[in-house]
Amino acid sequence: MIDTPTLVDQYCHGVLRTELGLGTFETLLGRSAGPPAAGTTFFDTQTGFAVRRWCPPLLGLEPHCPPALYLARRRELGVLESGRRLLRATGISTYLVETGPPGDLTGPVEIAAAGDARAHEIVRLELLAEQVADTSGTVDALLANLAEAVHGAALSAVAFTSVAAVRHGLALAPAPPGPGEVRGAAGRWLAGRRVGGALTDPVLLRHLLWIAVSSGRPLQLHVGDEDPMTLGEFAAATAGLGTDLVLLHGYPYHRQAAHLTSVFPHVYADLGPALARTGARAAAVLAETLELAPFGKLLFSSGARGLPELHVVGARVFREALTRVLADWVRDGAWSGRDAQRVAHMIASGNARRVYRLG
Amino acid sequence: MIDTPTLVDQYCHGVLRTELGLGTFETLLGRSAGPPAAGTTFFDTQTGFAVRRWCPPLLGLEPHCPPALYLARRRELGVLESGRRLLRATGISTYLVETGPPGDLTGPVEIAAAGDARAHEIVRLELLAEQVADTSGTVDALLANLAEAVHGAALSAVAFTSVAAVRHGLALAPAPPGPGEVRGAAGRWLAGRRVGGALTDPVLLRHLLWIAVSSGRPLQLHVGDEDPMTLGEFAAATAGLGTDLVLLHGYPYHRQAAHLTSVFPHVYADLGPALARTGARAAAVLAETLELAPFGKLLFSSGARGLPELHVVGARVFREALTRVLADWVRDGAWSGRDAQRVAHMIASGNARRVYRLG
Amino acid sequence: MIDTPTLVDQYCHGVLRTELGLGTFETLLGRSAGPPAAGTTFFDTQTGFAVRRWCPPLLGLEPHCPPALYLARRRELGVLESGRRLLRATGISTYLVETGPPGDLTGPVEIAAAGDARAHEIVRLELLAEQVADTSGTVDALLANLAEAVHGAALSAVAFTSVAAVRHGLALAPAPPGPGEVRGAAGRWLAGRRVGGALTDPVLLRHLLWIAVSSGRPLQLHVGDEDPMTLGEFAAATAGLGTDLVLLHGYPYHRQAAHLTSVFPHVYADLGPALARTGARAAAVLAETLELAPFGKLLFSSGARGLPELHVVGARVFREALTRVLADWVRDGAWSGRDAQRVAHMIASGNARRVYRLG
């Protein structure tokens, strides 16, 4: 049958370094900022059920055992040992890690050591800009330092990512902003912000994106809850410049994301959270993504953050979904077995190796 | 196997009290205001086929018998007896009935008697406001009576519903309107309307919604054909106030509705017409809704109106879809049987009992 | 089991008359204007795999043989003979052919001869208007000739189609433009255009649509990448006028297109490219379309253009998907076998014969 011997996780975060109680663990399974509704729990989600399916056996317990039992066993082993066991069971050989805001999440070096794998850094543009702003006193300094910081990061990072661009107006004005516009926005931002203040100004975000585009490194765009069809003009404006765009988090608009990958040669789509979050439904969601997307345009990721359990779920759910979907098509005669095996390798790792030049 | 011993129908209407001919019956299966296109019939829809599958055996006929034969048998039994037989075969133990505009539909008391069940009232805000306007001569009287009517209704009704709010601008301005704005809109509405005139003014609709929110009763919002993502700001504005929002009629945007239930603790989603209208496809649509929604956030309904056949179809199609989807996941090892059984009860009745405090 | 003895292809184009190399052939499988991304090929798509599944056996090769082998065999037989073998294996007895811009694509007469079938013409409104503009020197002449050309075409063509109307503002202003507005737009267009210049002016496009509506011939609207929900007002404005609207290319908004067919008696939806482009997934996409659409409102097409392989894929993928979906429902007891067979005939040919009055 179809096998996927090794995975490149093209987008994830590190894991927490501290021991976790049931409440904190549960919070990291949810998607809202706060606690679950009264009378409900985030364990009663596809993510919760997928964690309970795949992770207990890796720590020596029965699948679907109660959460409290699992958490007790996790603490018994300790956060380091349980993390090592979990990550080493993912089948991921290379992690691309968004280093995000500073905190208690492990970085690429630690992930690589814990998971016995390679890891590379993805730099979040907004965070980079905020760090630059913290140490730039004038508009001139800010703008010069921004360009330098992005190009400097491009020397070691494998990709850039932006979480705010789509949400804050990228779709409305796909072209780079003019110098006067940028200076004005930079001045207002510097004047109004305190140290650590977030970048949400659409003009500066666009300016930042276009610096990143000029670096040649693939640019990952968090689509969030937006319909990626709104990105059509930005995609058209950046076509042929030699920089690839990778759409993250397209669900429930994953078919629209797939459509864009079929229309623009430089646009790719991530499969990550759409599968990891939908658990028992991942095969169906993956199959929908495979309707219109050329098979060279889809990239596996776990999208995991905070819990190594989420790296496990991302990888296991993906492998099972991919195997099931492609095997069905081979059995029906719609695909040849040879093509299915080839496409499985492309999506699991080959496409990512090519796009991020992982060698 | 998964079983769902009893259902709470969290949103439905009453049934017609008169004997029906084939034409009237067919019209109630359709979704357009008028007759079907020349050369077509509303029996040739998933709803029509589902009625022909489930209802003839309840009146002593073969499944899928011709519509004319079914209607003849229905008249032979009489509207009361056939209604009784149909409703008692639904497995619904509690009906939440939107009493809607006055007409020849049965109300909660009659439904309860015919179906050998309990029934509670859902009050439609627009209708309440229109009744208040019919008897209020001045802006002051209208505004005072509106607040009194909503809070009075909250004493006996289990929920409020709004059919017009989403369509008429709720999404654009999620905050409550200011007093001057409300008075202006109330004056224009009173001056312009005749007795019975419909409420479509977005300012008054928002005002009404916020009175309902302050009552603490769950507020059901008809999403209609709109993408519920546009409700994000209203959901954010009402978070933490202690009033739950229930999104009705999300299809074909049911995945977006499910997304909102995962992001906002107080947002719930209805499963009703999306399943009843899609018949043979209900399992697939249900499975899509179960991708992102926490399992404590989904509520069964029939969404039926006018024909007890639609209560039957809503209940049967839901039960079969739920059993099939969850049993598949248990068979694959993705869910445990125990969890599946628990989730089935939550969606069939437990979540509704909790949200509507049905005891 | 369900069979579909003959198909009416309600929307397709002709095929190229020249021998094709691998590169040109591949380009016609893609959806972007240019070549595929470096390291990828358009053969690695559902369309590519479907061509390799269905077409090699028709030319005496194994399914899924390498593209180069297939192209060599195709050239060996010659473009005429391979085209004849392919088209005659589609099971299509009537082709409705959009004659499109003049070029090297075969027209209805040639398609009919090659495919041993009947063929009728669909006239593209934009092209007709551009031809009229090429020979009209004044606004008065242009407007008079436009009306005459459309009504003249209606005598022989079975339908009109518009590719630009939805994209260029139809949704914004569903009513016909006023005479002054039309004259102004016509004057600006004549003044600004060169011979062959494309029509994209929204006022003239709307004017053109309303002339077509008045002809009584079905009007096919390319929805393109747009959500057809935006067409609701135009659908409302044209209801009851006696002219049917057929929505083309709804995917990934095919559920929304199906919704419109259930709400408006005169609105129909095409199944074509949504199935032909999604290959192994066609049964799933078809099933989604069958959720809300009345079964008298869906029309098969291949949507093929340029390659007779695409006519084959469109027909084979449709037949297999339809048979599979309906047979599943019959096996589950959701539909009767008799109804399934009847609906299969409706979608395969009956609905098209009725809508286009094919006798």
Tab-separated table of C-alpha atoms in Angstrom, chain C residues 160-355:
chain	number	residue	atom	x	y	z
C	160	PHE	CA	-26.620	32.404	-25.129
C	161	THR	CA	-23.683	32.497	-22.786
C	162	SER	CA	-21.857	35.306	-21.026
C	163	VAL	CA	-18.412	34.906	-19.528
C	164	ALA	CA	-17.897	38.468	-18.334
C	165	ALA	CA	-21.221	39.549	-16.866
C	166	VAL	CA	-20.808	38.105	-13.402
C	167	ARG	CA	-17.227	39.273	-13.071
C	168	HIS	CA	-17.937	42.795	-14.237
C	169	GLY	CA	-20.668	43.975	-11.998
C	170	LEU	CA	-23.845	42.127	-12.825
C	171	ALA	CA	-24.331	41.419	-9.169
C	172	LEU	CA	-24.153	45.071	-8.244
C	173	ALA	CA	-26.987	46.287	-10.456
C	174	PRO	CA	-29.438	43.591	-11.448
C	175	ALA	CA	-31.879	45.827	-13.347
C	176	PRO	CA	-31.418	46.758	-17.010
C	177	PRO	CA	-29.513	50.028	-17.426
C	178	GLY	CA	-31.398	53.111	-18.610
C	179	PRO	CA	-31.168	54.289	-22.245
C	180	GLY	CA	-28.974	57.282	-21.422
C	181	GLU	CA	-26.589	55.141	-19.444
C	182	VAL	CA	-26.378	52.645	-22.290
C	183	ARG	CA	-25.743	55.355	-24.904
C	184	GLY	CA	-23.003	56.866	-22.763
C	185	ALA	CA	-21.298	53.544	-22.260
C	186	ALA	CA	-21.635	52.629	-25.936
C	187	GLY	CA	-20.072	55.923	-26.940
C	188	ARG	CA	-17.140	55.505	-24.584
C	189	TRP	CA	-16.599	51.933	-25.747
C	190	LEU	CA	-16.646	52.844	-29.447
C	191	ALA	CA	-14.342	55.794	-28.877
C	192	GLY	CA	-11.832	53.831	-26.837
C	193	ARG	CA	-11.657	50.480	-28.545
C	194	ARG	CA	-9.635	49.093	-31.417
C	195	VAL	CA	-10.939	46.374	-33.730
C	196	GLY	CA	-11.316	43.192	-31.688
C	197	GLY	CA	-11.289	45.032	-28.351
C	198	ALA	CA	-12.972	43.100	-25.554
C	199	LEU	CA	-16.240	44.088	-23.920
C	200	THR	CA	-15.839	44.506	-20.179
C	201	ASP	CA	-18.004	47.562	-19.550
C	202	PRO	CA	-20.563	46.584	-16.918
C	203	VAL	CA	-23.327	48.805	-18.328
C	204	LEU	CA	-23.059	47.356	-21.832
C	205	LEU	CA	-22.753	43.841	-20.439
C	206	ARG	CA	-25.977	44.285	-18.518
C	207	HIS	CA	-27.676	45.835	-21.544
C	208	LEU	CA	-26.603	42.823	-23.583
C	209	LEU	CA	-27.853	40.363	-20.976
C	210	TRP	CA	-31.259	41.961	-20.914
C	211	ILE	CA	-31.543	41.807	-24.697
C	212	ALA	CA	-30.698	38.104	-24.419
C	213	VAL	CA	-33.269	37.650	-21.648
C	214	SER	CA	-35.892	39.173	-23.916
C	215	SER	CA	-35.086	36.611	-26.634
C	216	GLY	CA	-36.443	33.756	-24.537
C	217	ARG	CA	-33.400	31.534	-25.165
C	218	PRO	CA	-31.780	30.075	-22.037
C	219	LEU	CA	-28.964	32.279	-20.783
C	220	GLN	CA	-25.833	30.572	-19.462
C	221	LEU	CA	-23.861	32.644	-16.975
C	222	HIS	CA	-20.233	31.803	-16.209
C	223	VAL	CA	-20.030	32.198	-12.482
C	224	GLY	CA	-16.271	31.783	-12.613
C	225	ASP	CA	-14.665	32.068	-9.180
C	226	GLU	CA	-17.487	34.137	-7.768
C	227	ASP	CA	-19.961	33.043	-5.142
C	228	PRO	CA	-23.231	32.735	-7.131
C	229	MET	CA	-25.142	33.965	-4.077
C	230	THR	CA	-24.336	37.430	-5.431
C	231	LEU	CA	-26.608	36.635	-8.384
C	232	GLY	CA	-29.685	36.507	-6.182
C	233	GLU	CA	-30.970	39.925	-7.188
C	234	PHE	CA	-30.540	39.308	-10.892
C	235	ALA	CA	-32.342	36.003	-10.488
C	236	ALA	CA	-35.170	37.760	-8.650
C	237	ALA	CA	-35.366	40.439	-11.344
C	238	THR	CA	-35.631	37.898	-14.179
C	239	ALA	CA	-38.072	35.525	-12.475
C	240	GLY	CA	-41.302	34.945	-14.350
C	241	LEU	CA	-40.070	36.411	-17.648
C	242	GLY	CA	-39.967	33.025	-19.359
C	243	THR	CA	-36.205	32.869	-19.810
C	244	ASP	CA	-34.150	30.301	-17.948
C	245	LEU	CA	-30.757	31.034	-16.368
C	246	VAL	CA	-28.124	28.308	-16.288
C	247	LEU	CA	-25.206	28.791	-13.883
C	248	LEU	CA	-21.906	27.515	-15.260
C	249	HIS	CA	-18.707	26.697	-13.335
C	250	GLY	CA	-20.035	27.052	-9.811
C	251	TYR	CA	-17.294	25.059	-8.046
C	252	PRO	CA	-16.208	25.541	-5.252
C	253	TYR	CA	-19.532	27.309	-4.715
C	254	HIS	CA	-21.614	24.496	-6.244
C	255	ARG	CA	-23.720	24.162	-3.115
C	256	GLN	CA	-24.605	27.830	-3.385
C	257	ALA	CA	-25.494	27.350	-7.056
C	258	ALA	CA	-27.687	24.403	-6.065
C	259	HIS	CA	-29.339	26.580	-3.431
C	260	LEU	CA	-30.296	29.124	-6.096
C	261	THR	CA	-31.853	26.411	-8.253
C	262	SER	CA	-34.047	25.454	-5.301
C	263	VAL	CA	-35.190	29.011	-4.649
C	264	PHE	CA	-35.804	30.266	-8.218
C	265	PRO	CA	-37.920	28.212	-10.644
C	266	HIS	CA	-36.033	29.534	-13.675
C	267	VAL	CA	-32.494	28.921	-12.383
C	268	TYR	CA	-30.572	25.778	-13.392
C	269	ALA	CA	-27.045	24.607	-12.633
C	270	ASP	CA	-24.380	22.976	-14.749
C	271	LEU	CA	-22.426	19.996	-13.421
C	272	GLY	CA	-19.612	20.093	-15.935
C	273	PRO	CA	-16.147	21.246	-14.972
C	274	ALA	CA	-16.836	20.655	-11.284
C	275	LEU	CA	-16.812	16.938	-12.077
C	276	ALA	CA	-14.375	16.818	-14.986
C	277	ARG	CA	-11.774	18.828	-13.050
C	278	THR	CA	-12.037	16.836	-9.841
C	279	GLY	CA	-11.684	13.353	-11.333
C	280	ALA	CA	-11.480	10.773	-8.577
C	281	ARG	CA	-13.530	13.121	-6.414
C	282	ALA	CA	-16.365	13.678	-8.890
C	283	ALA	CA	-18.832	11.438	-7.068
C	284	ALA	CA	-18.361	13.465	-3.890
C	285	VAL	CA	-18.808	16.789	-5.679
C	286	LEU	CA	-21.868	15.522	-7.540
C	287	ALA	CA	-23.378	14.282	-4.285
C	288	GLU	CA	-22.915	17.744	-2.755
C	289	THR	CA	-24.722	19.323	-5.670
C	290	LEU	CA	-27.584	16.848	-5.241
C	291	GLU	CA	-28.150	17.984	-1.655
C	292	LEU	CA	-30.312	21.023	-2.292
C	293	ALA	CA	-30.926	21.163	-6.054
C	294	PRO	CA	-34.267	19.825	-7.272
C	295	PHE	CA	-33.346	16.972	-9.572
C	296	GLY	CA	-35.046	18.673	-12.511
C	297	LYS	CA	-32.587	21.576	-12.238
C	298	LEU	CA	-29.194	19.961	-12.898
C	299	LEU	CA	-27.595	19.559	-16.304
C	300	PHE	CA	-24.668	17.443	-17.400
C	301	SER	CA	-21.872	19.017	-19.417
C	302	SER	CA	-18.265	18.192	-20.170
C	303	GLY	CA	-17.124	21.800	-20.260
C	304	ALA	CA	-14.395	20.452	-22.520
C	305	ARG	CA	-12.204	22.730	-24.591
C	306	GLY	CA	-9.455	22.008	-27.084
C	307	LEU	CA	-8.826	18.313	-26.398
C	308	PRO	CA	-11.328	15.549	-27.181
C	309	GLU	CA	-9.744	13.819	-24.183
C	310	LEU	CA	-11.583	16.364	-22.045
C	311	HIS	CA	-14.918	15.428	-23.604
C	312	VAL	CA	-14.123	11.809	-22.763
C	313	VAL	CA	-13.138	12.653	-19.195
C	314	GLY	CA	-16.201	14.831	-18.692
C	315	ALA	CA	-18.540	12.083	-19.871
C	316	ARG	CA	-16.862	9.120	-18.193
C	317	VAL	CA	-16.323	10.837	-14.877
C	318	PHE	CA	-19.937	12.021	-14.863
C	319	ARG	CA	-21.380	8.606	-15.677
C	320	GLU	CA	-19.300	6.842	-13.095
C	321	ALA	CA	-20.034	9.438	-10.425
C	322	LEU	CA	-23.769	9.431	-11.110
C	323	THR	CA	-24.006	5.658	-11.082
C	324	ARG	CA	-22.019	5.369	-7.910
C	325	VAL	CA	-23.864	8.044	-5.973
C	326	LEU	CA	-27.352	6.922	-6.934
C	327	ALA	CA	-26.607	3.220	-6.529
C	328	ASP	CA	-25.340	3.896	-2.990
C	329	TRP	CA	-28.582	5.641	-2.109
C	330	VAL	CA	-30.661	2.838	-3.557
C	331	ARG	CA	-28.618	0.264	-1.640
C	332	ASP	CA	-29.191	2.213	1.595
C	333	GLY	CA	-32.937	2.327	0.962
C	334	ALA	CA	-32.893	6.128	0.791
C	335	TRP	CA	-34.064	6.153	-2.829
C	336	SER	CA	-36.044	3.640	-4.835
C	337	GLY	CA	-34.306	2.084	-7.828
C	338	ARG	CA	-37.053	3.361	-10.107
C	339	ASP	CA	-36.591	6.950	-8.911
C	340	ALA	CA	-32.827	6.683	-9.220
C	341	GLN	CA	-33.078	5.541	-12.822
C	342	ARG	CA	-35.516	8.317	-13.606
C	343	VAL	CA	-33.307	10.998	-12.020
C	344	ALA	CA	-30.258	9.654	-13.857
C	345	HIS	CA	-32.017	10.165	-17.187
C	346	MET	CA	-33.154	13.633	-16.180
C	347	ILE	CA	-29.668	14.851	-15.342
C	348	ALA	CA	-27.936	13.046	-18.203
C	349	SER	CA	-30.219	14.347	-20.945
C	350	GLY	CA	-33.877	14.894	-20.063
C	351	ASN	CA	-33.502	18.212	-18.288
C	352	ALA	CA	-31.353	19.588	-21.123
C	353	ARG	CA	-33.839	18.437	-23.756
C	354	ARG	CA	-36.605	20.264	-21.928
C	355	VAL	CA	-34.682	23.476	-21.141
